[in-house]
Amino acid sequence: MSNNQFSEARYRLDSPRVTGRRQQKTACPQCGRKHCFVRYVDTRNGCAYVGDECGRCDHEQSCGYHLKPSEYFHDHPWLKPSDGRPYVPVPPPRPKPLMPLPMTFVEQSMACESTFRKWFADICLSQLGLSEADVRRVTTDYCLGATLRGDVIYWQIDLRQRVRSGHIMRYGPDGHRRDYQSWVHSRLIAQRRLPLDFQLRQCFYGEHLLARRPDAQVCLVESEKTALLMAVLHPDAVWIASCGCKGLTAEKLCVLKGRRVAVFPDAGCYADWLRRMQQSEGVSYVVTDALEQYPPNTDLADLMEKHR
């Protein structure tokens, strides 16, 4: 029996038919969307989950994340269960060539106004005592865009100034998120302006600013909103966002090699982010647990709004 056949027989995607229990979907490690990630289970070990990142995202076109057990154990050979057979690692498939989006998309979107930008400007001007120049500096630096209906677009532009995609989010006038979110590349695929097999490869939000300020302190947070608010309050540092609690990946961390990084995980994420940072190479970092005293998912922006 081949290794692929053996893996397919032993490791199955979580489902009631396989496990006899209710399916549990979690947040996708790549796109960050909740309740869309199905993990693999080991049918010879009480249907225990193989790993938190070993599974498939439901959003096959817009995300496409699918880490198979063979690929997971290739990266974590020390976790391979003993089954009496020699394990022959199966190399993971080569990633598809990066397909950046045109910078003109970013420029056109920056001419549109979003509900979020109006709230952001109001907070900066009326409550934080900052100037319109401060607002303009940050929104321009981070290429803050908007759709025609007023949803904000957080553009992900990498270290080489390549546009990976844009995270579309809807906010109310109070600056709080609404349920709707999407991606620019998803809309382009639906319009047949991108191939159906386009694969999103995310980078840090604000990553393009690292090249402009090679000697500046880097501060890493989870959400794009938090990065913008902290950037206008503390402009001496470069603020970047992982775009999700599971968005702190080894691929993203490579761009921080040789940098000084202060890491601010949301409440409840300290242990996970500390572990992920410990796997980075060449990064001088400090991970703070200051937010652990607050309710889960509290971030720096929440504290700022609470105490302003």
Coordinates of C-alpha atoms in Angstrom, one line a residue:
M1 CA 0.0 0.0 0.0
S2 CA 1.4 3.4 -0.9
N3 CA 2.0 6.1 1.6
N4 CA -0.8 8.3 0.0
Q5 CA -3.3 5.4 0.2
F6 CA -2.3 4.7 3.8
S7 CA -2.7 8.3 4.8
E8 CA -6.1 8.6 3.1
A9 CA -7.3 5.5 4.9
R10 CA -6.1 6.6 8.4
Y11 CA -6.5 10.4 8.3
R12 CA -9.9 11.8 7.4
L13 CA -11.5 15.2 7.4
D14 CA -13.7 15.7 10.5
S15 CA -17.3 14.8 9.9
P16 CA -20.1 13.1 11.9
R17 CA -19.9 10.1 9.5
V18 CA -16.2 9.6 10.3
T19 CA -16.1 10.5 14.1
G20 CA -19.7 9.9 15.2
R21 CA -19.7 13.3 16.8
R22 CA -20.7 16.8 15.9
Q23 CA -18.3 18.5 13.4
Q24 CA -16.3 21.3 14.9
K25 CA -15.1 24.0 12.6
T26 CA -12.5 26.6 13.6
A27 CA -10.9 29.7 12.2
C28 CA -8.8 29.2 9.1
P29 CA -5.0 29.6 9.7
Q30 CA -4.7 31.5 6.4
C31 CA -7.7 33.7 5.8
G32 CA -8.7 34.0 9.4
R33 CA -12.4 33.6 8.8
K34 CA -14.2 31.8 11.7
H35 CA -16.1 28.5 11.5
C36 CA -14.9 27.5 8.1
F37 CA -11.8 25.3 8.8
V38 CA -12.3 21.5 8.9
R39 CA -9.4 19.6 10.6
Y40 CA -8.1 16.1 9.9
V41 CA -8.6 13.4 12.5
D42 CA -6.6 10.2 13.2
T43 CA -9.1 7.3 12.9
R44 CA -6.7 5.0 14.7
N45 CA -6.3 7.3 17.7
G46 CA -9.8 7.9 18.9
C47 CA -10.4 10.4 16.0
A48 CA -8.1 12.9 17.7
Y49 CA -7.2 16.0 15.6
V50 CA -3.9 15.7 13.8
G51 CA -3.0 19.3 14.3
D52 CA -4.7 22.7 14.6
E53 CA -3.3 23.8 11.2
C54 CA -3.9 20.4 9.4
G55 CA -7.1 20.6 7.5
R56 CA -9.0 22.4 4.7
C57 CA -10.8 25.8 4.5
D58 CA -14.3 25.8 3.1
H59 CA -13.5 28.8 1.0
E60 CA -11.8 26.9 -1.8
Q61 CA -11.7 29.8 -4.3
S62 CA -11.1 32.8 -2.1
C63 CA -8.6 31.1 0.3
G64 CA -7.7 27.6 -1.0
Y65 CA -5.9 26.6 2.2
H66 CA -5.5 22.8 2.4
L67 CA -2.8 21.2 4.5
K68 CA -2.9 17.4 4.2
P69 CA -1.6 15.1 6.9
S70 CA 1.3 14.0 4.7
E71 CA 2.4 17.6 4.3
Y72 CA 1.9 18.3 8.0
F73 CA 4.0 15.3 9.1
H74 CA 6.6 16.3 6.5
D75 CA 7.0 19.6 8.4
H76 CA 6.6 17.9 11.9
P77 CA 8.3 14.5 11.5
W78 CA 8.7 14.1 15.3
L79 CA 4.9 14.0 15.6
K80 CA 4.4 11.1 13.1
P81 CA 2.6 8.2 15.0
S82 CA 4.2 4.8 14.9
D83 CA 2.2 2.4 12.8
G84 CA 4.8 -0.3 12.1
R85 CA 5.5 1.0 8.6
P86 CA 8.5 3.1 7.5
Y87 CA 7.4 6.7 6.9
V88 CA 8.3 8.1 3.5
P89 CA 7.8 11.9 3.6
V90 CA 5.8 13.3 0.8
P91 CA 7.1 16.7 -0.2
P92 CA 4.4 19.4 -0.1
P93 CA 3.4 20.8 -3.5
R94 CA 5.2 23.8 -4.7
P95 CA 3.3 27.0 -4.2
K96 CA 1.9 28.6 -7.3
P97 CA 3.7 31.7 -8.6
L98 CA 2.6 34.8 -6.9
M99 CA 0.1 36.8 -8.9
P100 CA 0.1 40.4 -7.6
L101 CA -2.8 42.7 -8.3
P102 CA -2.3 46.0 -10.2
M103 CA -1.3 49.0 -8.0
T104 CA -3.9 51.0 -10.0
F105 CA -6.6 49.1 -8.0
V106 CA -5.1 50.5 -4.8
E107 CA -4.8 54.1 -6.1
Q108 CA -8.4 54.1 -7.4
S109 CA -9.8 52.8 -4.1
M110 CA -8.0 55.5 -2.2
A111 CA -10.2 58.1 -3.9
C112 CA -13.3 56.6 -2.3
E113 CA -14.6 57.4 1.2
S114 CA -15.4 54.7 3.7
T115 CA -17.5 54.7 6.9
F116 CA -14.4 53.6 8.7
R117 CA -12.3 56.5 7.5
K118 CA -14.9 59.0 8.6
W119 CA -15.0 57.4 12.1
F120 CA -11.2 57.2 12.2
A121 CA -10.8 60.9 11.3
D122 CA -13.4 61.9 13.9
I123 CA -11.6 60.0 16.6
C124 CA -8.3 61.5 15.7
L125 CA -9.5 65.1 15.4
S126 CA -12.1 65.4 18.1
Q127 CA -11.0 63.0 20.8
L128 CA -7.3 62.4 20.4
G129 CA -6.4 66.0 19.6
L130 CA -4.6 65.2 16.4
S131 CA -4.6 67.1 13.1
E132 CA -5.9 66.3 9.6
A133 CA -2.3 66.1 8.5
D134 CA -1.8 63.2 11.0
V135 CA -4.9 61.4 9.6
R136 CA -3.8 62.0 6.0
R137 CA -0.3 60.7 6.7
V138 CA -1.5 57.4 8.2
T139 CA -4.3 56.7 5.7
T140 CA -1.9 57.5 2.8
D141 CA 1.0 55.5 4.3
Y142 CA -1.3 52.4 4.7
C143 CA -3.1 53.0 1.3
L144 CA -6.4 52.9 3.0
G145 CA -9.0 52.3 0.4
A146 CA -12.8 51.9 0.1
T147 CA -15.4 50.3 -2.1
L148 CA -18.1 52.3 -3.9
R149 CA -20.6 51.4 -1.1
G150 CA -18.3 52.6 1.6
D151 CA -16.7 49.4 3.0
V152 CA -13.0 49.8 3.9
I153 CA -10.3 48.0 2.0
Y154 CA -7.2 47.1 3.9
W155 CA -4.6 46.5 1.2
Q156 CA -1.9 43.9 1.8
I157 CA 1.2 45.1 0.1
D158 CA 4.4 43.2 0.7
L159 CA 8.0 44.2 1.2
R160 CA 8.6 44.4 -2.6
Q161 CA 5.6 46.6 -3.1
R162 CA 3.5 43.8 -4.6
V163 CA -0.3 44.0 -4.0
R164 CA -1.3 40.6 -2.6
S165 CA -5.0 41.4 -2.2
G166 CA -7.4 43.7 -0.2
H167 CA -9.3 42.7 2.9
I168 CA -12.8 44.3 2.6
M169 CA -14.6 45.0 5.9
R170 CA -17.8 46.8 6.9
Y171 CA -18.0 49.1 9.8
G172 CA -20.8 51.1 11.4
P173 CA -20.5 54.8 12.2
D174 CA -19.4 53.8 15.8
G175 CA -16.3 52.2 14.4
H176 CA -17.4 48.7 15.3
R177 CA -17.3 45.9 12.7
R178 CA -20.4 44.6 11.0
D179 CA -20.8 40.9 9.9
Y180 CA -19.8 41.4 6.3
Q181 CA -16.3 40.9 5.0
S182 CA -14.7 39.8 1.8
W183 CA -11.6 40.1 -0.4
V184 CA -10.8 42.0 -3.5
H185 CA -9.4 38.9 -5.2
S186 CA -12.6 37.0 -4.5
R187 CA -14.6 39.7 -6.4
L188 CA -12.2 39.6 -9.2
I189 CA -12.5 35.8 -9.5
A190 CA -16.3 36.1 -9.6
Q191 CA -15.9 38.7 -12.4
R192 CA -13.5 36.4 -14.2
R193 CA -10.8 38.9 -14.0
L194 CA -8.6 36.4 -12.1
P195 CA -8.2 32.7 -12.8
L196 CA -10.4 30.3 -10.7
D197 CA -7.3 28.7 -9.3
F198 CA -5.9 32.0 -8.0
Q199 CA -4.3 31.4 -4.6
L200 CA -4.1 34.1 -1.9
R201 CA -0.7 34.4 -0.2
Q202 CA -1.1 36.9 2.6
C203 CA 1.5 39.2 4.0
F204 CA 1.5 41.5 7.0
Y205 CA -0.8 44.5 6.8
G206 CA 1.6 47.5 6.6
E207 CA 4.5 45.3 5.5
H208 CA 5.4 47.7 2.6
L209 CA 6.4 50.3 5.2
L210 CA 9.2 48.2 6.5
A211 CA 11.3 48.9 3.4
R212 CA 10.9 52.7 3.9
R213 CA 12.1 52.6 7.5
P214 CA 14.7 49.9 7.8
D215 CA 15.9 51.0 11.2
A216 CA 12.6 51.7 12.9
Q217 CA 11.1 49.7 15.8
V218 CA 8.4 47.3 14.5
C219 CA 5.2 46.7 16.5
L220 CA 3.1 43.8 15.6
V221 CA -0.7 43.5 16.4
E222 CA -3.5 41.4 15.2
S223 CA -6.0 43.7 13.5
E224 CA -5.7 46.3 10.8
K225 CA -7.8 48.8 12.7
T226 CA -5.5 48.5 15.7
A227 CA -2.4 49.0 13.5
L228 CA -3.8 52.3 12.1
L229 CA -4.9 53.7 15.5
M230 CA -1.5 52.9 17.1
A231 CA 0.4 54.3 14.0
V232 CA -1.3 57.7 14.4
L233 CA -0.7 57.7 18.1
H234 CA 2.9 56.4 18.1
P235 CA 4.4 57.3 14.7
D236 CA 8.0 56.5 15.7
A237 CA 7.4 52.8 15.2
V238 CA 6.2 50.8 12.1
W239 CA 2.9 49.2 13.1
I240 CA 1.9 46.0 11.2
A241 CA -0.9 43.6 11.6
S242 CA -1.1 39.8 11.2
C243 CA -4.8 40.0 10.0
G244 CA -6.1 37.4 12.4
C245 CA -5.1 35.5 15.5
K246 CA -3.8 32.6 13.3
G247 CA -2.2 35.0 10.8
L248 CA 1.2 34.9 12.5
T249 CA 2.8 32.3 10.2
A250 CA 6.4 31.4 9.5
E251 CA 6.2 32.7 5.9
K252 CA 5.1 36.1 7.1
L253 CA 7.7 36.3 9.8
C254 CA 10.6 35.9 7.3
V255 CA 10.4 39.6 6.5
L256 CA 11.1 40.6 10.1
K257 CA 14.6 39.0 10.1
G258 CA 17.1 41.4 11.5
R259 CA 14.4 43.7 12.9
R260 CA 13.5 44.7 16.5
V261 CA 9.9 43.7 17.1
A262 CA 7.5 44.3 20.0
V263 CA 4.6 41.9 19.8
F264 CA 1.2 42.7 21.3
P265 CA -1.1 39.6 21.1
D266 CA -4.8 40.0 21.9
A267 CA -5.9 38.8 25.3
G268 CA -6.0 35.0 25.2
C269 CA -3.4 34.6 22.4
Y270 CA -0.2 35.3 24.4
A271 CA 0.9 31.6 24.7
D272 CA 0.2 30.9 21.0
W273 CA 2.0 33.9 19.7
L274 CA 4.9 33.4 22.0
R275 CA 5.3 29.9 20.6
R276 CA 5.1 31.1 17.0
M277 CA 7.7 33.9 17.7
Q278 CA 10.0 31.3 19.2
Q279 CA 10.1 29.5 15.9
S280 CA 11.2 32.6 14.0
E281 CA 14.8 33.1 13.0
G282 CA 16.9 36.2 13.3
V283 CA 14.2 38.3 14.9
S284 CA 14.9 40.3 18.0
Y285 CA 11.5 40.3 19.7
V286 CA 9.6 40.9 22.9
V287 CA 6.1 39.4 23.4
T288 CA 4.1 41.2 26.0
D289 CA 1.4 39.6 28.1
A290 CA 0.0 42.9 29.3
L291 CA -3.4 42.2 27.7
E292 CA -3.9 38.9 29.4
Q293 CA -5.6 40.5 32.4
Y294 CA -8.5 41.6 30.2
P295 CA -11.4 39.6 28.6
P296 CA -10.5 37.4 25.6
N297 CA -9.9 39.2 22.3
T298 CA -9.2 42.5 23.9
D299 CA -6.6 44.5 22.0
L300 CA -4.8 47.8 22.2
A301 CA -7.5 49.6 20.3
D302 CA -10.2 48.4 22.7
L303 CA -8.2 49.8 25.6
M304 CA -7.7 53.1 23.9
E305 CA -11.5 53.4 23.2
K306 CA -12.3 52.4 26.7
H307 CA -10.0 55.0 28.4
R308 CA -10.3 57.9 26.0

